[in-house]
mmCIF file of C-alpha atoms in Angstrom:
data_model
loop_
_atom_site.group_PDB
_atom_site.id
_atom_site.type_symbol
_atom_site.label_atom_id
_atom_site.label_comp_id
_atom_site.label_asym_id
_atom_site.label_seq_id
_atom_site.Cartn_x
_atom_site.Cartn_y
_atom_site.Cartn_z
ATOM 1 C CA MET I 1 3.643 0.701 40.288
ATOM 2 C CA ALA I 2 5.928 -1.198 37.897
ATOM 3 C CA TRP I 3 5.934 -0.519 34.156
ATOM 4 C CA SER I 4 3.709 -2.928 32.231
ATOM 5 C CA TRP I 5 4.780 -3.812 28.690
ATOM 6 C CA HIS I 6 1.508 -5.709 28.308
ATOM 7 C CA ILE I 7 -0.555 -2.550 28.874
ATOM 8 C CA PHE I 8 1.737 -0.522 26.617
ATOM 9 C CA PHE I 9 1.583 -2.869 23.627
ATOM 10 C CA THR I 10 -2.101 -3.637 24.120
ATOM 11 C CA TYR I 11 -3.048 0.025 23.757
ATOM 12 C CA LEU I 12 -0.346 0.765 21.188
ATOM 13 C CA LEU I 13 -2.047 -1.733 18.865
ATOM 14 C CA ASP I 14 -5.568 -0.747 19.908
ATOM 15 C CA PRO I 15 -7.558 0.484 16.857
ATOM 16 C CA THR I 16 -9.177 3.123 19.069
ATOM 17 C CA PHE I 17 -5.846 4.908 19.435
ATOM 18 C CA ALA I 18 -5.069 4.570 15.736
ATOM 19 C CA ARG I 19 -8.450 6.099 14.854
ATOM 20 C CA ALA I 20 -7.888 8.906 17.361
ATOM 21 C CA ALA I 21 -4.514 9.631 15.725
ATOM 22 C CA LEU I 22 -6.203 9.887 12.318
ATOM 23 C CA VAL I 23 -8.831 12.203 13.794
ATOM 24 C CA THR I 24 -6.016 14.322 15.224
ATOM 25 C CA LEU I 25 -4.373 14.499 11.804
ATOM 26 C CA ALA I 26 -7.658 15.413 10.088
ATOM 27 C CA ILE I 27 -8.417 18.128 12.642
ATOM 28 C CA ALA I 28 -4.928 19.583 12.207
ATOM 29 C CA ALA I 29 -5.280 19.596 8.399
ATOM 30 C CA VAL I 30 -8.700 21.290 8.391
ATOM 31 C CA ALA I 31 -7.697 23.834 11.032
ATOM 32 C CA GLN I 32 -4.527 24.589 9.072
ATOM 33 C CA ALA I 33 -6.582 25.079 5.881
ATOM 34 C CA ILE I 34 -8.793 27.555 7.737
ATOM 35 C CA GLY I 35 -5.649 29.258 9.007
ATOM 36 C CA VAL I 36 -4.194 29.527 5.485
ATOM 37 C CA ALA I 37 -7.415 31.035 4.085
ATOM 38 C CA ILE I 38 -7.681 33.657 6.832
ATOM 39 C CA GLY I 39 -3.914 34.159 7.002
ATOM 40 C CA LEU I 40 -3.664 34.912 3.260
ATOM 41 C CA VAL I 41 -6.323 37.612 3.576
ATOM 42 C CA LEU I 42 -4.575 39.071 6.615
ATOM 43 C CA ALA I 43 -1.228 39.050 4.790
ATOM 44 C CA LEU I 44 -2.767 40.956 1.869
ATOM 45 C CA PHE I 45 -4.256 43.418 4.359
ATOM 46 C CA SER I 46 -0.822 43.837 5.967
ATOM 47 C CA LEU I 47 0.749 44.576 2.571
ATOM 48 C CA SER I 48 -2.046 46.927 1.521
ATOM 49 C CA HIS I 49 -1.523 50.635 0.906
ATOM 50 C CA LEU I 50 -4.700 51.312 2.922
ATOM 51 C CA ALA I 51 -3.910 52.064 6.551
ATOM 52 C CA VAL I 52 -7.284 50.811 7.798
ATOM 53 C CA LEU I 53 -6.624 47.352 6.353
ATOM 54 C CA ARG I 54 -3.154 47.234 7.898
ATOM 55 C CA TRP I 55 -4.653 48.214 11.263
ATOM 56 C CA LEU I 56 -7.318 45.518 11.001
ATOM 57 C CA ALA I 57 -4.673 42.874 10.284
ATOM 58 C CA ALA I 58 -2.445 44.125 13.098
ATOM 59 C CA ALA I 59 -5.363 44.100 15.568
ATOM 60 C CA TYR I 60 -6.314 40.528 14.630
ATOM 61 C CA ILE I 61 -2.734 39.282 14.931
ATOM 62 C CA TRP I 62 -2.274 41.115 18.248
ATOM 63 C CA LEU I 63 -5.454 39.581 19.683
ATOM 64 C CA TRP I 64 -4.933 35.959 18.624
ATOM 65 C CA ARG I 65 -1.190 35.801 19.172
ATOM 66 C CA GLY I 66 -1.367 37.648 22.475
ATOM 67 C CA THR I 67 -3.717 35.205 24.209
ATOM 68 C CA PRO I 68 -3.212 31.478 24.878
ATOM 69 C CA PRO I 69 -5.099 29.161 22.492
ATOM 70 C CA LEU I 70 -6.495 27.290 25.492
ATOM 71 C CA ILE I 71 -8.306 30.428 26.692
ATOM 72 C CA GLN I 72 -9.552 31.101 23.153
ATOM 73 C CA LEU I 73 -11.063 27.620 22.917
ATOM 74 C CA VAL I 74 -12.715 27.888 26.312
ATOM 75 C CA LEU I 75 -14.203 31.274 25.466
ATOM 76 C CA LEU I 76 -15.471 30.035 22.089
ATOM 77 C CA TYR I 77 -17.071 26.881 23.472
ATOM 78 C CA PHE I 78 -18.235 27.966 26.930
ATOM 79 C CA GLY I 79 -18.340 31.760 26.576
ATOM 80 C CA LEU I 80 -20.230 32.306 23.335
ATOM 81 C CA PRO I 81 -23.399 30.462 24.526
ATOM 82 C CA GLN I 82 -23.783 33.195 27.148
ATOM 83 C CA LEU I 83 -24.087 35.641 24.235
ATOM 84 C CA GLY I 84 -26.635 33.450 22.474
ATOM 85 C CA ILE I 85 -24.131 31.852 20.065
ATOM 86 C CA ARG I 86 -23.751 28.101 20.500
ATOM 87 C CA LEU I 87 -21.035 26.164 18.682
ATOM 88 C CA GLY I 88 -20.581 22.417 18.625
ATOM 89 C CA VAL I 89 -17.382 21.042 20.068
ATOM 90 C CA LEU I 90 -15.984 20.342 16.586
ATOM 91 C CA GLU I 91 -16.904 23.769 15.212
ATOM 92 C CA ALA I 92 -15.456 25.547 18.240
ATOM 93 C CA GLY I 93 -12.261 23.533 17.992
ATOM 94 C CA LEU I 94 -11.741 24.099 14.264
ATOM 95 C CA ILE I 95 -12.559 27.803 14.438
ATOM 96 C CA GLY I 96 -10.367 28.321 17.495
ATOM 97 C CA LEU I 97 -7.332 26.503 16.147
ATOM 98 C CA GLY I 98 -7.826 27.890 12.635
ATOM 99 C CA CYS I 99 -8.056 31.512 13.783
ATOM 100 C CA TYR I 100 -5.074 31.063 16.095
ATOM 101 C CA SER I 101 -2.986 29.528 13.316
ATOM 102 C CA ALA I 102 -4.010 32.310 10.904
ATOM 103 C CA SER I 103 -2.288 34.888 13.094
ATOM 104 C CA TYR I 104 1.029 33.093 12.526
ATOM 105 C CA ILE I 105 0.480 32.136 8.891
ATOM 106 C CA ALA I 106 -0.323 35.764 8.033
ATOM 107 C CA GLU I 107 3.087 36.832 9.304
ATOM 108 C CA ILE I 108 4.778 33.924 7.502
ATOM 109 C CA ILE I 109 3.215 34.913 4.165
ATOM 110 C CA ARG I 110 3.861 38.629 4.682
ATOM 111 C CA ALA I 111 7.517 38.011 5.542
ATOM 112 C CA GLY I 112 7.888 35.668 2.555
ATOM 113 C CA VAL I 113 6.475 38.230 0.125
ATOM 114 C CA GLN I 114 8.586 41.050 1.559
ATOM 115 C CA SER I 115 11.724 38.912 1.290
ATOM 116 C CA ILE I 116 11.553 39.184 -2.518
ATOM 117 C CA ASP I 117 13.593 42.047 -3.917
ATOM 118 C CA ALA I 118 11.393 45.064 -4.609
ATOM 119 C CA GLY I 119 13.205 45.549 -7.910
ATOM 120 C CA GLN I 120 11.443 42.491 -9.304
ATOM 121 C CA THR I 121 8.083 44.108 -8.700
ATOM 122 C CA ALA I 122 9.219 47.257 -10.469
ATOM 123 C CA ALA I 123 10.606 45.232 -13.374
ATOM 124 C CA ALA I 124 7.380 43.230 -13.734
ATOM 125 C CA ARG I 125 5.251 46.374 -13.713
ATOM 126 C CA SER I 126 7.506 48.011 -16.274
ATOM 127 C CA ILE I 127 6.881 45.190 -18.783
ATOM 128 C CA GLY I 128 3.126 45.364 -18.374
ATOM 129 C CA PHE I 129 2.215 43.055 -15.467
ATOM 130 C CA SER I 130 -0.643 44.301 -13.330
ATOM 131 C CA ARG I 131 -0.283 44.476 -9.537
ATOM 132 C CA LEU I 132 -2.242 41.215 -9.147
ATOM 133 C CA GLY I 133 -0.356 39.548 -11.982
ATOM 134 C CA THR I 134 2.965 40.568 -10.462
ATOM 135 C CA LEU I 135 1.970 39.027 -7.163
ATOM 136 C CA ARG I 136 0.594 35.852 -8.802
ATOM 137 C CA TRP I 137 3.307 35.155 -11.366
ATOM 138 C CA ILE I 138 6.456 36.813 -10.035
ATOM 139 C CA ILE I 139 6.393 37.253 -6.268
ATOM 140 C CA LEU I 140 4.440 34.316 -4.851
ATOM 141 C CA PRO I 141 6.292 31.533 -6.764
ATOM 142 C CA GLN I 142 9.563 32.782 -5.305
ATOM 143 C CA ALA I 143 8.119 33.475 -1.867
ATOM 144 C CA VAL I 144 6.938 29.857 -1.602
ATOM 145 C CA ARG I 145 10.531 28.718 -1.023
ATOM 146 C CA VAL I 146 10.766 31.092 1.931
ATOM 147 C CA ILE I 147 7.289 30.299 3.242
ATOM 148 C CA LEU I 148 7.440 26.489 3.128
ATOM 149 C CA PRO I 149 9.843 25.799 6.063
ATOM 150 C CA PRO I 150 8.012 27.956 8.658
ATOM 151 C CA PHE I 151 4.667 26.811 7.227
ATOM 152 C CA GLY I 152 5.713 23.196 7.790
ATOM 153 C CA ASN I 153 6.761 24.000 11.324
ATOM 154 C CA GLU I 154 3.394 25.644 11.908
ATOM 155 C CA PHE I 155 1.591 22.487 10.792
ATOM 156 C CA ALA I 156 3.760 20.348 13.081
ATOM 157 C CA SER I 157 2.848 22.675 15.921
ATOM 158 C CA MET I 158 -0.818 22.436 14.938
ATOM 159 C CA MET I 159 -0.764 18.630 15.273
ATOM 160 C CA ARG I 160 0.384 19.048 18.866
ATOM 161 C CA SER I 161 -2.055 21.886 19.535
ATOM 162 C CA THR I 162 -5.004 19.627 18.736
ATOM 163 C CA SER I 163 -4.447 18.119 22.193
ATOM 164 C CA LEU I 164 -6.016 21.316 23.568
ATOM 165 C CA LEU I 165 -9.370 20.122 22.226
ATOM 166 C CA SER I 166 -9.450 17.554 25.028
ATOM 167 C CA VAL I 167 -10.296 20.467 27.353
ATOM 168 C CA ILE I 168 -13.640 20.900 25.595
ATOM 169 C CA SER I 169 -14.148 17.104 25.520
ATOM 170 C CA PHE I 170 -13.466 16.517 21.837
ATOM 171 C CA GLU I 171 -12.253 12.936 21.392
ATOM 172 C CA GLU I 172 -8.903 13.383 19.734
ATOM 173 C CA LEU I 173 -5.784 11.440 20.714
ATOM 174 C CA LEU I 174 -5.164 12.980 24.130
ATOM 175 C CA ARG I 175 -8.857 12.763 25.134
ATOM 176 C CA VAL I 176 -8.943 9.046 24.210
ATOM 177 C CA THR I 177 -5.769 8.567 26.241
ATOM 178 C CA THR I 178 -7.274 10.279 29.269
ATOM 179 C CA LEU I 179 -10.401 8.106 29.080
ATOM 180 C CA ALA I 180 -8.245 4.974 28.894
ATOM 181 C CA ILE I 181 -6.260 6.124 31.930
ATOM 182 C CA ASN I 182 -9.491 6.522 33.881
ATOM 183 C CA ASP I 183 -10.240 2.865 33.146
ATOM 184 C CA THR I 184 -6.788 1.398 33.799
ATOM 185 C CA PHE I 185 -5.027 3.802 36.205
ATOM 186 C CA ARG I 186 -1.867 3.320 34.092
ATOM 187 C CA PRO I 187 -0.966 6.900 33.096
ATOM 188 C CA ILE I 188 2.721 6.337 32.274
ATOM 189 C CA GLU I 189 2.124 3.499 29.839
ATOM 190 C CA LEU I 190 -0.811 5.244 28.156
ATOM 191 C CA TYR I 191 0.835 8.660 27.883
ATOM 192 C CA SER I 192 3.791 6.786 26.343
ATOM 193 C CA VAL I 193 1.433 5.265 23.785
ATOM 194 C CA ALA I 194 0.070 8.738 22.963
ATOM 195 C CA ALA I 195 3.628 10.054 22.638
ATOM 196 C CA CYS I 196 4.424 7.278 20.135
ATOM 197 C CA TYR I 197 1.461 8.270 17.970
ATOM 198 C CA TYR I 198 2.360 11.979 18.103
ATOM 199 C CA LEU I 199 5.949 11.108 17.113
ATOM 200 C CA LEU I 200 4.647 8.998 14.229
ATOM 201 C CA LEU I 201 2.525 11.894 12.960
ATOM 202 C CA TYR I 202 5.370 14.362 13.370
ATOM 203 C CA THR I 203 7.922 12.133 11.606
ATOM 204 C CA SER I 204 5.561 11.439 8.705
ATOM 205 C CA TRP I 205 4.900 15.134 8.212
ATOM 206 C CA THR I 206 8.622 15.956 8.430
ATOM 207 C CA LEU I 207 9.326 13.564 5.545
ATOM 208 C CA ILE I 208 6.514 15.112 3.475
ATOM 209 C CA GLN I 209 7.776 18.600 4.253
ATOM 210 C CA GLN I 210 11.273 17.696 3.058
ATOM 211 C CA ARG I 211 9.843 16.444 -0.236
ATOM 212 C CA LEU I 212 7.792 19.631 -0.672
ATOM 213 C CA GLU I 213 10.779 21.863 0.012
ATOM 214 C CA GLY I 214 12.870 19.852 -2.427
ATOM 215 C CA ALA I 215 10.173 20.169 -5.115
ATOM 216 C CA ALA I 216 9.914 23.928 -4.510
ATOM 217 C CA ALA I 217 13.691 24.326 -4.842
ATOM 218 C CA PHE I 218 13.657 22.309 -8.094
ATOM 219 C CA GLY I 219 10.843 24.467 -9.437
ATOM 220 C CA ALA I 220 12.853 27.566 -8.603
ATOM 221 C CA VAL I 221 15.699 26.323 -10.777
ATOM 222 C CA ARG I 222 13.368 25.652 -13.723
ATOM 223 C CA ARG I 223 11.284 28.811 -13.347
ATOM 224 C CA PRO I 224 13.471 31.171 -15.458
ATOM 225 C CA GLN I 225 12.883 28.958 -18.528
ATOM 226 C CA SER I 226 9.109 28.909 -18.140
ATOM 227 C CA LEU I 227 8.589 32.460 -16.918
ATOM 228 C CA SER I 228 8.865 33.908 -20.414
ATOM 229 C CA ILE I 229 5.753 32.045 -21.618
ATOM 230 C CA ILE I 230 3.573 32.785 -18.581
ATOM 231 C CA PRO I 231 0.820 35.216 -19.527
ATOM 232 C CA ASP I 232 -0.434 37.903 -17.196
ATOM 233 C CA PRO I 233 -4.059 36.887 -16.446
ATOM 234 C CA ALA I 234 -5.066 40.266 -15.052
#
């Protein structure tokens, strides 16, 4: 079957695909936000002096990183109803992707915090900062520069991972593509259209990430001047 430019451009400009791409972006953003919220708690657990909290964080990370996200989604959507818990396709997708992403974000935050010299914590405590204030005003602002690059990569990966939701019939970009293929029997042209939209999303996010990293680096240069007037809220 010869390549058809007509099919390619027709679906490339089809509003249905553009809407599906926006849905994909929205799903990735919400799932990433869920991942950040859970991941921050897990990172604090990992850095805690309490062994039970460290074990809880380690067990969570082991479970979600050690199993494929596709299996997690299938178990959430098709498995939980057998236990009397029924989730909608959107809820199952967001929870699955968010919890999976949290297992990586937790390690990103933990590594970022631990990359800051321990002497800065001791110095902050010696001048009266509380433990929470030290983390809020001294450690985290510096750790952001370390966290941003892997965090950006995680979000780029999340945009691609949303394609897994097609398995549970959620109509994101890949699901819309599959339905169009069923109608046209032109898989190469339509998968190429989907690839173009994924590349557009990825390129847009890469440009935003570069701006964020540049802003974080600029803030790091200015921070020593402003640090002296930052109060300890704790």
